Amino acid sequence: MTNQLFINNEFIESKSTETMDVINPATGEKFDTITFATEEEVNEAIEKSKHAQLEWERVPQPTRAEHVKLLIPLLEQNRDEIAQLYVKEQGKTLAEAYGEIDKSITFIDYMTSLSMSNKGEVLQNSVENEIIQLTKKPIGVTAGIVPWNAPIMVLMRKVIPAIVTGCSVVIKPSEETTLLTLRLAELFRASTIPAGLIQIIPGTGETVGTQLATHKDIQLISLTGSMRAGKSVYEHAAQTVKKLNLELGGNAPVLVTPHADLDKAVDYIVTARINNAGQVCTCPERIFVHKDVHDVFVEKVKDKMGQLTVGDPLDENTDYGAIINQKQLDSIHEKVESAMNNGATLVMGGHQLDRAGFFYEPTILDHVNTEDSVFKEEIFGPVLAIATYEDFDQVIEDANDTNAGLSSYIFSENLQEVMTASERLKFGEVYANCEAEEVVNGYHAGWRESGLGGADGIHGFEEYYNTTVSYLRYK
């Protein structure tokens, strides 16, 4: 039983009696139990963060970055053990776990390279003997609420820029990947990052998440999760008017035009769709295929998905692993059945695999009613939902007809189509003839109900600053 919290660089035993079983998604078997934090323990973590941050902000930013960069060799040395635990607790393939660790290392390297980028401004004033100076300062104590689908990379997105810019951070990990997050806390403890700057407090969103959102000393909440969770944090954070950074999922449209390289399109779409068994917010969700290439496209997709190997995430031949839990598996299946009841054609798949654990077949739905939940809501599973279109202007409008606004795709060798889609698709990200990359020096952000603010690149880095304007009269 794991009943630990990470507060002030120490692992302490929680006084709570609230626990949750840890289930291996690939076997369906319990292998541990975690304990959640009490209200008093959350308050203690925030208080320690507050005091540590006041000291840390006085350290020069390049020096702060040097401490943070020392996490890289610690991740490299513990890469194998972390990847194995990741697969056991979350169910994605070993290759995907290694890939996320390696990307996190790249992210740390990039973010620490921005340590000299804090540029203020000096403005002219109409008043004689006075200048105006704009200065960026660390926002203070922050909170990060981390999801289960990419718990290493998203954790680093919330920890690394916060610490480099002079903030502290209190992390609430997902209940589904708490063990992995506590294992990463061991690396934070082994680093030279001072005590109190990083706290890890397990618990539910309804308890710990709400407490972080309402606490007066938390200045910024960064959450990656569902729209429902984001709206709850938004509502609670309004009580103290906190800055919010929210990434709340997507419902990505994919336009496959008559000018697409269909082999390339199929490869990228299927690869992106099965990433983490489809449990990624940037996955292709709504496939709009031009009627002239529809039949060929569907046959190529069927052939590609029919070759996939689903199963043991530790097997190097497995293309995708398990769904996180039975609840998510049921949600996927309900959407598939709803689509079929509303006239969609099941091309392949459509069932849970008959084996231990939580696995869903590679599934293709054709002739989908675009008003059905499988098109209107994020599926978060290995399901491709396909509809046809005839008019390019209309399909752009249909693609934008969603409350989500994170990622979008177009596949076309016609430059005019690509540029028009890039200009008119109302999403934070447009991927043309490629899969979602989310490079560390880019910017990952959503429109509409997909969130506020963003991560990655210089713009994500600067989310952790406040700005002060100083009027300096020198005579």
Short mmCIF file of C-alpha atoms in Angstrom, two decimals:
data_model
loop_
_atom_site.label_atom_id
_atom_site.label_comp_id
_atom_site.label_asym_id
_atom_site.label_seq_id
_atom_site.Cartn_x
_atom_site.Cartn_y
_atom_site.Cartn_z
CA MET A 1 0.00 0.00 0.00
CA THR A 2 1.32 3.41 -0.99
CA ASN A 3 0.12 6.09 1.43
CA GLN A 4 2.74 8.68 0.69
CA LEU A 5 2.62 12.38 -0.11
CA PHE A 6 5.60 14.44 -1.27
CA ILE A 7 5.82 17.60 0.85
CA ASN A 8 8.88 19.80 1.37
CA ASN A 9 11.16 17.27 -0.35
CA GLU A 10 10.12 14.46 1.98
CA PHE A 11 7.81 11.49 1.59
CA ILE A 12 5.32 11.52 4.43
CA GLU A 13 2.49 9.19 5.30
CA SER A 14 -0.97 10.61 4.77
CA LYS A 15 -3.32 10.68 7.74
CA SER A 16 -6.28 10.09 5.44
CA THR A 17 -8.36 6.93 5.40
CA GLU A 18 -9.51 7.58 1.81
CA THR A 19 -7.86 5.10 -0.54
CA MET A 20 -8.13 3.78 -4.10
CA ASP A 21 -7.02 0.51 -5.65
CA VAL A 22 -4.44 0.68 -8.43
CA ILE A 23 -5.41 -1.58 -11.35
CA ASN A 24 -3.15 -2.70 -14.18
CA PRO A 25 -5.23 -1.88 -17.30
CA ALA A 26 -3.56 -4.65 -19.29
CA THR A 27 -4.58 -7.37 -16.82
CA GLY A 28 -7.47 -5.89 -14.86
CA GLU A 29 -5.68 -6.91 -11.66
CA LYS A 30 -5.06 -4.81 -8.56
CA PHE A 31 -1.39 -4.39 -7.70
CA ASP A 32 -1.34 -1.56 -5.15
CA THR A 33 -3.42 0.95 -3.21
CA ILE A 34 -2.93 4.70 -2.97
CA THR A 35 -4.02 7.07 -0.20
CA PHE A 36 -5.34 10.58 -0.75
CA ALA A 37 -4.31 13.73 1.10
CA THR A 38 -6.34 15.41 3.81
CA GLU A 39 -7.38 19.06 3.69
CA GLU A 40 -4.78 19.88 6.34
CA GLU A 41 -2.04 18.18 4.32
CA VAL A 42 -2.94 20.16 1.21
CA ASN A 43 -2.78 23.38 3.25
CA GLU A 44 0.62 22.35 4.62
CA ALA A 45 1.94 21.73 1.10
CA ILE A 46 0.76 25.15 -0.08
CA GLU A 47 2.29 26.88 2.97
CA LYS A 48 5.66 25.18 2.38
CA SER A 49 5.48 26.17 -1.30
CA LYS A 50 4.76 29.77 -0.39
CA HIS A 51 7.82 30.12 1.83
CA ALA A 52 10.12 28.27 -0.58
CA GLN A 53 9.01 30.38 -3.53
CA LEU A 54 9.86 33.67 -1.82
CA GLU A 55 13.47 32.52 -1.47
CA TRP A 56 13.65 30.95 -4.92
CA GLU A 57 12.51 34.02 -6.85
CA ARG A 58 15.60 35.87 -5.60
CA VAL A 59 17.90 33.33 -7.27
CA PRO A 60 19.03 34.48 -10.74
CA GLN A 61 17.02 32.76 -13.45
CA PRO A 62 20.03 31.17 -15.23
CA THR A 63 21.06 29.63 -11.90
CA ARG A 64 17.55 28.28 -11.40
CA ALA A 65 17.75 26.70 -14.84
CA GLU A 66 21.05 24.99 -13.99
CA HIS A 67 19.39 23.24 -11.05
CA VAL A 68 16.45 22.15 -13.18
CA LYS A 69 18.62 20.84 -16.00
CA LEU A 70 20.19 18.33 -13.62
CA LEU A 71 16.90 16.41 -13.83
CA ILE A 72 17.94 15.22 -17.30
CA PRO A 73 20.63 12.72 -16.20
CA LEU A 74 18.33 11.50 -13.42
CA LEU A 75 15.61 10.73 -15.97
CA GLU A 76 18.12 9.05 -18.25
CA GLN A 77 19.51 6.88 -15.45
CA ASN A 78 16.05 5.76 -14.31
CA ARG A 79 14.49 5.54 -17.77
CA ASP A 80 13.92 1.78 -17.83
CA GLU A 81 12.37 1.51 -14.37
CA ILE A 82 10.08 4.49 -14.94
CA ALA A 83 8.92 3.13 -18.30
CA GLN A 84 8.08 -0.26 -16.79
CA LEU A 85 6.02 1.31 -14.00
CA TYR A 86 4.32 3.59 -16.54
CA VAL A 87 3.15 0.62 -18.61
CA LYS A 88 1.97 -1.28 -15.54
CA GLU A 89 -0.08 1.59 -14.15
CA GLN A 90 -1.37 3.22 -17.33
CA GLY A 91 -1.44 0.54 -20.03
CA LYS A 92 0.27 2.27 -22.97
CA THR A 93 2.99 0.42 -24.88
CA LEU A 94 6.57 0.35 -23.67
CA ALA A 95 7.67 2.16 -26.83
CA GLU A 96 5.17 4.95 -26.12
CA ALA A 97 6.37 5.19 -22.50
CA TYR A 98 9.99 5.53 -23.62
CA GLY A 99 8.94 8.09 -26.21
CA GLU A 100 7.24 10.25 -23.59
CA ILE A 101 10.25 10.08 -21.27
CA ASP A 102 12.57 11.09 -24.11
CA LYS A 103 10.30 13.96 -25.13
CA SER A 104 10.23 15.14 -21.52
CA ILE A 105 14.02 15.23 -21.53
CA THR A 106 13.94 17.34 -24.70
CA PHE A 107 11.35 19.59 -23.05
CA ILE A 108 13.54 20.15 -19.98
CA ASP A 109 16.53 20.92 -22.18
CA TYR A 110 14.54 23.45 -24.22
CA MET A 111 12.81 25.17 -21.30
CA THR A 112 16.05 25.63 -19.39
CA SER A 113 17.57 27.20 -22.51
CA LEU A 114 15.02 30.02 -22.14
CA SER A 115 16.52 31.17 -18.86
CA MET A 116 18.04 34.28 -20.48
CA SER A 117 14.85 35.19 -22.35
CA ASN A 118 13.18 37.29 -19.64
CA LYS A 119 13.11 40.62 -21.45
CA GLY A 120 11.55 43.69 -19.95
CA GLU A 121 10.73 46.91 -21.77
CA VAL A 122 11.63 50.55 -21.28
CA LEU A 123 9.01 52.97 -22.61
CA GLN A 124 9.19 56.66 -23.29
CA ASN A 125 6.99 58.98 -21.25
CA SER A 126 5.64 62.45 -21.96
CA VAL A 127 6.68 63.48 -18.46
CA GLU A 128 10.13 65.04 -18.21
CA ASN A 129 12.80 63.05 -16.31
CA GLU A 130 10.70 59.90 -16.06
CA ILE A 131 10.81 56.55 -17.80
CA ILE A 132 8.39 53.64 -17.74
CA GLN A 133 9.78 50.17 -17.14
CA LEU A 134 7.92 46.89 -17.69
CA THR A 135 9.28 43.94 -15.74
CA LYS A 136 8.23 40.27 -15.81
CA LYS A 137 8.15 38.63 -12.39
CA PRO A 138 7.35 35.09 -11.20
CA ILE A 139 3.64 34.74 -10.55
CA GLY A 140 4.21 32.90 -7.24
CA VAL A 141 2.75 29.63 -6.00
CA THR A 142 1.13 27.62 -8.80
CA ALA A 143 -0.88 24.42 -8.94
CA GLY A 144 -0.76 21.75 -11.63
CA ILE A 145 -3.53 19.21 -12.17
CA VAL A 146 -2.15 16.38 -14.31
CA PRO A 147 -4.10 13.83 -16.42
CA TRP A 148 -3.52 10.09 -16.71
CA ASN A 149 -2.98 9.89 -20.47
CA ALA A 150 0.42 11.66 -20.61
CA PRO A 151 1.40 11.99 -16.94
CA ILE A 152 5.15 12.46 -17.44
CA MET A 153 5.14 15.01 -20.23
CA VAL A 154 2.25 17.02 -18.83
CA LEU A 155 3.80 16.95 -15.35
CA MET A 156 6.96 18.44 -16.83
CA ARG A 157 4.90 21.06 -18.66
CA LYS A 158 3.59 22.23 -15.30
CA VAL A 159 6.76 21.84 -13.23
CA ILE A 160 9.69 22.91 -15.42
CA PRO A 161 8.61 26.39 -16.62
CA ALA A 162 7.24 27.13 -13.16
CA ILE A 163 10.53 26.37 -11.41
CA VAL A 164 12.76 28.05 -14.02
CA THR A 165 10.72 31.28 -13.91
CA GLY A 166 10.96 31.40 -10.10
CA CYS A 167 7.62 29.94 -9.07
CA SER A 168 6.76 26.92 -6.94
CA VAL A 169 4.21 24.27 -7.85
CA VAL A 170 1.78 21.97 -6.04
CA ILE A 171 0.89 18.97 -8.21
CA LYS A 172 -2.31 16.94 -8.03
CA PRO A 173 -1.64 13.81 -10.08
CA SER A 174 -4.38 11.79 -11.68
CA GLU A 175 -5.70 9.10 -9.39
CA GLU A 176 -4.94 6.65 -12.23
CA THR A 177 -1.20 7.44 -12.38
CA THR A 178 -0.30 8.50 -8.83
CA LEU A 179 2.37 5.81 -8.37
CA LEU A 180 4.25 6.98 -11.45
CA THR A 181 4.11 10.60 -10.29
CA LEU A 182 5.44 9.68 -6.84
CA ARG A 183 8.26 7.77 -8.53
CA LEU A 184 9.16 10.96 -10.42
CA ALA A 185 9.10 12.79 -7.07
CA GLU A 186 12.10 10.66 -6.11
CA LEU A 187 14.00 12.32 -8.96
CA PHE A 188 12.96 15.77 -7.76
CA ARG A 189 14.21 14.85 -4.31
CA ALA A 190 17.52 13.57 -5.69
CA SER A 191 18.05 16.77 -7.69
CA THR A 192 19.46 20.06 -6.39
CA ILE A 193 16.10 21.84 -6.68
CA PRO A 194 15.49 23.27 -3.18
CA ALA A 195 12.95 21.73 -0.83
CA GLY A 196 9.41 23.04 -0.95
CA LEU A 197 9.33 24.10 -4.60
CA ILE A 198 7.63 20.92 -5.84
CA GLN A 199 4.87 19.22 -3.84
CA ILE A 200 2.85 16.19 -4.95
CA ILE A 201 -0.54 15.73 -3.31
CA PRO A 202 -2.68 12.75 -4.43
CA GLY A 203 -6.43 13.09 -4.30
CA THR A 204 -9.60 13.52 -6.32
CA GLY A 205 -10.55 16.55 -8.35
CA GLU A 206 -13.61 17.10 -6.20
CA THR A 207 -11.51 17.41 -3.02
CA VAL A 208 -7.85 18.28 -3.65
CA GLY A 209 -8.54 19.92 -7.02
CA THR A 210 -11.24 22.14 -5.57
CA GLN A 211 -9.06 23.07 -2.59
CA LEU A 212 -6.22 24.13 -4.89
CA ALA A 213 -8.62 26.13 -7.06
CA THR A 214 -10.04 28.06 -4.11
CA HIS A 215 -6.93 28.57 -1.96
CA LYS A 216 -5.96 32.23 -1.67
CA ASP A 217 -2.21 31.59 -1.96
CA ILE A 218 -2.38 29.75 -5.31
CA GLN A 219 -1.85 32.34 -8.03
CA LEU A 220 -2.15 30.15 -11.12
CA ILE A 221 -3.96 26.89 -11.84
CA SER A 222 -2.74 24.82 -14.77
CA LEU A 223 -5.04 21.92 -15.58
CA THR A 224 -4.98 19.37 -18.36
CA GLY A 225 -8.13 17.30 -18.35
CA SER A 226 -11.75 17.12 -19.39
CA MET A 227 -13.98 20.07 -20.20
CA ARG A 228 -16.08 19.18 -17.17
CA ALA A 229 -13.03 19.33 -14.88
CA GLY A 230 -11.84 22.58 -16.45
CA LYS A 231 -15.20 24.27 -16.01
CA SER A 232 -15.29 23.20 -12.37
CA VAL A 233 -11.83 24.68 -11.75
CA TYR A 234 -12.82 27.80 -13.68
CA GLU A 235 -15.85 28.27 -11.41
CA HIS A 236 -13.95 27.70 -8.17
CA ALA A 237 -10.92 29.76 -9.19
CA ALA A 238 -13.21 32.73 -9.84
CA GLN A 239 -13.63 33.10 -6.09
CA THR A 240 -10.06 34.42 -5.83
CA VAL A 241 -9.64 35.53 -9.48
CA LYS A 242 -6.71 33.25 -10.24
CA LYS A 243 -4.89 33.08 -13.54
CA LEU A 244 -5.92 29.95 -15.41
CA ASN A 245 -4.08 27.74 -17.89
CA LEU A 246 -6.50 25.09 -19.14
CA GLU A 247 -6.08 22.38 -21.79
CA LEU A 248 -9.42 20.62 -21.93
CA GLY A 249 -9.34 18.15 -24.75
CA GLY A 250 -10.44 18.31 -28.33
CA ASN A 251 -12.57 16.84 -31.08
CA ALA A 252 -10.21 17.11 -34.02
CA PRO A 253 -11.62 17.24 -37.55
CA VAL A 254 -9.66 15.70 -40.43
CA LEU A 255 -10.21 16.86 -44.00
CA VAL A 256 -9.20 14.36 -46.69
CA THR A 257 -9.58 16.16 -50.00
CA PRO A 258 -9.61 14.68 -53.53
CA HIS A 259 -6.05 16.01 -53.89
CA ALA A 260 -4.72 14.04 -50.90
CA ASP A 261 -1.97 11.47 -51.08
CA LEU A 262 -4.22 8.74 -49.70
CA ASP A 263 -1.46 6.37 -48.65
CA LYS A 264 0.22 9.13 -46.67
CA ALA A 265 -3.09 10.29 -45.22
CA VAL A 266 -4.05 6.79 -44.08
CA ASP A 267 -0.65 6.17 -42.49
CA TYR A 268 -0.71 9.41 -40.52
CA ILE A 269 -4.38 9.20 -39.51
CA VAL A 270 -4.18 5.62 -38.25
CA THR A 271 -0.87 6.22 -36.47
CA ALA A 272 -2.29 9.27 -34.71
CA ARG A 273 -5.62 7.58 -33.93
CA ILE A 274 -4.06 4.57 -32.16
CA ASN A 275 -1.51 6.60 -30.19
CA ASN A 276 -2.06 5.54 -26.58
CA ALA A 277 -5.06 3.48 -27.79
CA GLY A 278 -6.67 6.71 -29.02
CA GLN A 279 -6.53 8.34 -25.60
CA VAL A 280 -4.87 11.57 -26.73
CA CYS A 281 -6.58 14.94 -26.98
CA THR A 282 -5.02 15.72 -30.39
CA CYS A 283 -6.09 12.42 -32.01
CA PRO A 284 -8.07 12.56 -35.28
CA GLU A 285 -11.71 12.25 -34.24
CA ARG A 286 -14.02 13.36 -37.08
CA ILE A 287 -12.90 12.22 -40.54
CA PHE A 288 -14.42 14.17 -43.45
CA VAL A 289 -13.55 12.45 -46.76
CA HIS A 290 -14.43 13.84 -50.17
CA LYS A 291 -16.98 11.65 -51.94
CA ASP A 292 -14.69 11.08 -54.94
CA VAL A 293 -12.01 9.35 -52.85
CA HIS A 294 -14.21 7.98 -50.07
CA ASP A 295 -14.40 4.34 -51.17
CA VAL A 296 -10.68 4.01 -51.83
CA PHE A 297 -9.87 5.76 -48.55
CA VAL A 298 -12.09 3.45 -46.50
CA GLU A 299 -10.56 0.35 -48.07
CA LYS A 300 -7.04 1.60 -47.36
CA VAL A 301 -7.93 2.46 -43.75
CA LYS A 302 -9.55 -0.94 -43.27
CA ASP A 303 -6.45 -2.67 -44.60
CA LYS A 304 -4.15 -0.60 -42.36
CA MET A 305 -6.18 -1.07 -39.19
CA GLY A 306 -6.69 -4.75 -39.95
CA GLN A 307 -2.94 -5.25 -39.64
CA LEU A 308 -2.73 -3.77 -36.14
CA THR A 309 -1.67 -5.88 -33.17
CA VAL A 310 -3.49 -5.07 -29.94
CA GLY A 311 -2.49 -6.55 -26.60
CA ASP A 312 0.35 -6.83 -24.12
CA PRO A 313 1.88 -3.32 -23.89
CA LEU A 314 5.25 -4.82 -22.92
CA ASP A 315 5.45 -6.77 -26.20
CA GLU A 316 7.50 -4.84 -28.76
CA ASN A 317 5.20 -6.08 -31.54
CA THR A 318 2.10 -4.49 -29.98
CA ASP A 319 0.77 -1.45 -31.86
CA TYR A 320 -1.41 -0.20 -29.04
CA GLY A 321 -2.18 -1.28 -25.52
CA ALA A 322 -4.99 -0.97 -23.02
CA ILE A 323 -7.75 1.52 -22.32
CA ILE A 324 -7.23 3.11 -18.90
CA ASN A 325 -10.21 1.51 -17.12
CA GLN A 326 -13.59 -0.15 -17.58
CA LYS A 327 -15.46 3.14 -17.33
CA GLN A 328 -13.59 4.57 -20.32
CA LEU A 329 -14.01 1.31 -22.22
CA ASP A 330 -17.77 1.46 -21.66
CA SER A 331 -17.86 5.09 -22.81
CA ILE A 332 -16.16 4.18 -26.09
CA HIS A 333 -18.53 1.30 -26.74
CA GLU A 334 -21.61 3.38 -25.94
CA LYS A 335 -20.59 5.94 -28.58
CA VAL A 336 -19.97 3.21 -31.16
CA GLU A 337 -23.37 1.63 -30.49
CA SER A 338 -25.09 5.02 -30.63
CA ALA A 339 -23.54 5.72 -34.04
CA MET A 340 -24.67 2.35 -35.36
CA ASN A 341 -28.20 2.88 -34.03
CA ASN A 342 -28.28 6.17 -35.91
CA GLY A 343 -27.34 4.63 -39.25
CA ALA A 344 -23.52 4.36 -39.24
CA THR A 345 -21.97 1.35 -40.95
CA LEU A 346 -19.60 -0.75 -38.86
CA VAL A 347 -16.70 -1.50 -41.20
CA MET A 348 -14.66 -3.38 -38.61
CA GLY A 349 -14.24 -3.80 -34.86
CA GLY A 350 -16.82 -2.44 -32.48
CA HIS A 351 -16.20 -4.64 -29.44
CA GLN A 352 -14.10 -5.07 -26.34
CA LEU A 353 -11.43 -7.72 -26.86
CA ASP A 354 -12.21 -11.05 -25.24
CA ARG A 355 -9.23 -11.14 -22.89
CA ALA A 356 -8.19 -9.93 -19.47
CA GLY A 357 -7.74 -6.20 -19.11
CA PHE A 358 -9.38 -3.27 -20.90
CA PHE A 359 -8.83 -3.51 -24.65
CA TYR A 360 -10.95 -2.29 -27.56
CA GLU A 361 -10.76 -3.48 -31.13
CA PRO A 362 -9.53 -1.18 -33.92
CA THR A 363 -12.87 0.20 -35.09
CA ILE A 364 -14.07 1.99 -38.22
CA LEU A 365 -17.50 3.61 -38.52
CA ASP A 366 -18.56 4.82 -41.96
CA HIS A 367 -21.45 7.04 -43.10
CA VAL A 368 -21.63 8.54 -39.61
CA ASN A 369 -24.42 10.99 -38.81
CA THR A 370 -22.49 14.16 -38.00
CA GLU A 371 -25.02 14.99 -35.26
CA ASP A 372 -24.28 11.76 -33.40
CA SER A 373 -22.27 11.71 -30.15
CA VAL A 374 -19.42 9.87 -31.83
CA PHE A 375 -18.91 13.03 -33.92
CA LYS A 376 -19.98 15.64 -31.38
CA GLU A 377 -17.98 14.32 -28.41
CA GLU A 378 -14.40 13.20 -27.95
CA ILE A 379 -14.24 9.41 -28.35
CA PHE A 380 -10.88 8.85 -26.61
CA GLY A 381 -10.44 5.39 -28.08
CA PRO A 382 -9.20 3.52 -31.20
CA VAL A 383 -12.23 4.45 -33.30
CA LEU A 384 -12.30 6.22 -36.68
CA ALA A 385 -15.63 7.89 -37.49
CA ILE A 386 -15.99 8.77 -41.19
CA ALA A 387 -18.39 11.04 -43.04
CA THR A 388 -18.32 12.28 -46.64
CA TYR A 389 -18.38 15.80 -48.03
CA GLU A 390 -18.73 17.43 -51.44
CA ASP A 391 -18.08 21.16 -51.02
CA PHE A 392 -14.80 22.46 -49.54
CA ASP A 393 -16.30 25.64 -48.09
CA GLN A 394 -19.07 23.65 -46.41
CA VAL A 395 -16.69 21.09 -44.90
CA ILE A 396 -14.62 23.88 -43.35
CA GLU A 397 -17.82 25.15 -41.75
CA ASP A 398 -18.73 21.64 -40.57
CA ALA A 399 -15.25 21.11 -39.15
CA ASN A 400 -15.57 24.31 -37.12
CA ASP A 401 -19.01 23.29 -35.84
CA THR A 402 -17.82 22.09 -32.44
CA ASN A 403 -17.43 23.45 -28.94
CA ALA A 404 -13.86 22.12 -28.96
CA GLY A 405 -10.98 23.89 -30.62
CA LEU A 406 -7.68 22.15 -29.99
CA SER A 407 -6.35 20.31 -33.06
CA SER A 408 -7.34 19.92 -36.71
CA TYR A 409 -5.92 18.22 -39.79
CA ILE A 410 -5.98 18.50 -43.55
CA PHE A 411 -4.54 16.10 -46.11
CA SER A 412 -4.12 17.61 -49.56
CA GLU A 413 -1.33 18.13 -52.10
CA ASN A 414 -3.14 21.26 -53.30
CA LEU A 415 -1.42 24.32 -51.81
CA GLN A 416 -4.51 26.49 -52.08
CA GLU A 417 -6.57 23.98 -50.09
CA VAL A 418 -3.89 23.67 -47.42
CA MET A 419 -3.45 27.42 -47.03
CA THR A 420 -7.19 28.06 -47.02
CA ALA A 421 -7.73 25.42 -44.34
CA SER A 422 -4.85 26.80 -42.28
CA GLU A 423 -6.45 30.23 -42.41
CA ARG A 424 -10.08 29.24 -41.84
CA LEU A 425 -9.94 26.29 -39.43
CA LYS A 426 -10.66 27.76 -36.01
CA PHE A 427 -8.43 25.60 -33.87
CA GLY A 428 -5.29 26.14 -31.85
CA GLU A 429 -3.37 23.69 -34.05
CA VAL A 430 -3.59 22.84 -37.75
CA TYR A 431 -1.62 19.84 -39.01
CA ALA A 432 -1.27 19.67 -42.79
CA ASN A 433 -0.13 16.35 -44.26
CA CYS A 434 1.34 15.20 -40.95
CA GLU A 435 0.37 13.81 -37.57
CA ALA A 436 0.22 15.85 -34.36
CA GLU A 437 3.74 16.61 -33.25
CA GLU A 438 3.46 19.19 -30.46
CA VAL A 439 7.13 20.16 -30.69
CA VAL A 440 8.54 21.65 -27.50
CA ASN A 441 9.31 25.03 -29.09
CA GLY A 442 5.83 25.36 -30.62
CA TYR A 443 2.66 26.30 -28.76
CA HIS A 444 -0.02 23.88 -27.62
CA ALA A 445 -3.27 25.72 -27.01
CA GLY A 446 -6.99 25.38 -27.62
CA TRP A 447 -9.82 27.66 -28.68
CA ARG A 448 -13.37 27.79 -27.33
CA GLU A 449 -14.02 25.15 -24.66
CA SER A 450 -10.69 23.47 -25.31
CA GLY A 451 -9.03 25.85 -22.92
CA LEU A 452 -7.27 29.04 -21.95
CA GLY A 453 -3.62 29.90 -22.34
CA GLY A 454 -1.22 27.27 -23.60
CA ALA A 455 1.97 25.28 -23.13
CA ASP A 456 5.34 24.84 -24.85
CA GLY A 457 7.63 27.37 -26.47
CA ILE A 458 8.35 30.87 -25.26
CA HIS A 459 4.63 31.65 -25.00
CA GLY A 460 4.01 28.69 -22.69
CA PHE A 461 7.08 29.64 -20.65
CA GLU A 462 5.80 33.18 -20.12
CA GLU A 463 2.48 31.94 -18.71
CA TYR A 464 4.28 31.83 -15.36
CA TYR A 465 5.08 35.55 -15.24
CA ASN A 466 3.20 38.57 -14.01
CA THR A 467 4.08 42.03 -15.34
CA THR A 468 4.87 45.08 -13.23
CA VAL A 469 5.00 48.58 -14.67
CA SER A 470 7.31 51.00 -12.81
CA TYR A 471 7.22 54.79 -13.31
CA LEU A 472 10.75 55.92 -12.52
CA ARG A 473 11.28 59.65 -12.01
CA TYR A 474 14.95 60.45 -11.57
CA LYS A 475 14.93 64.18 -10.91
#
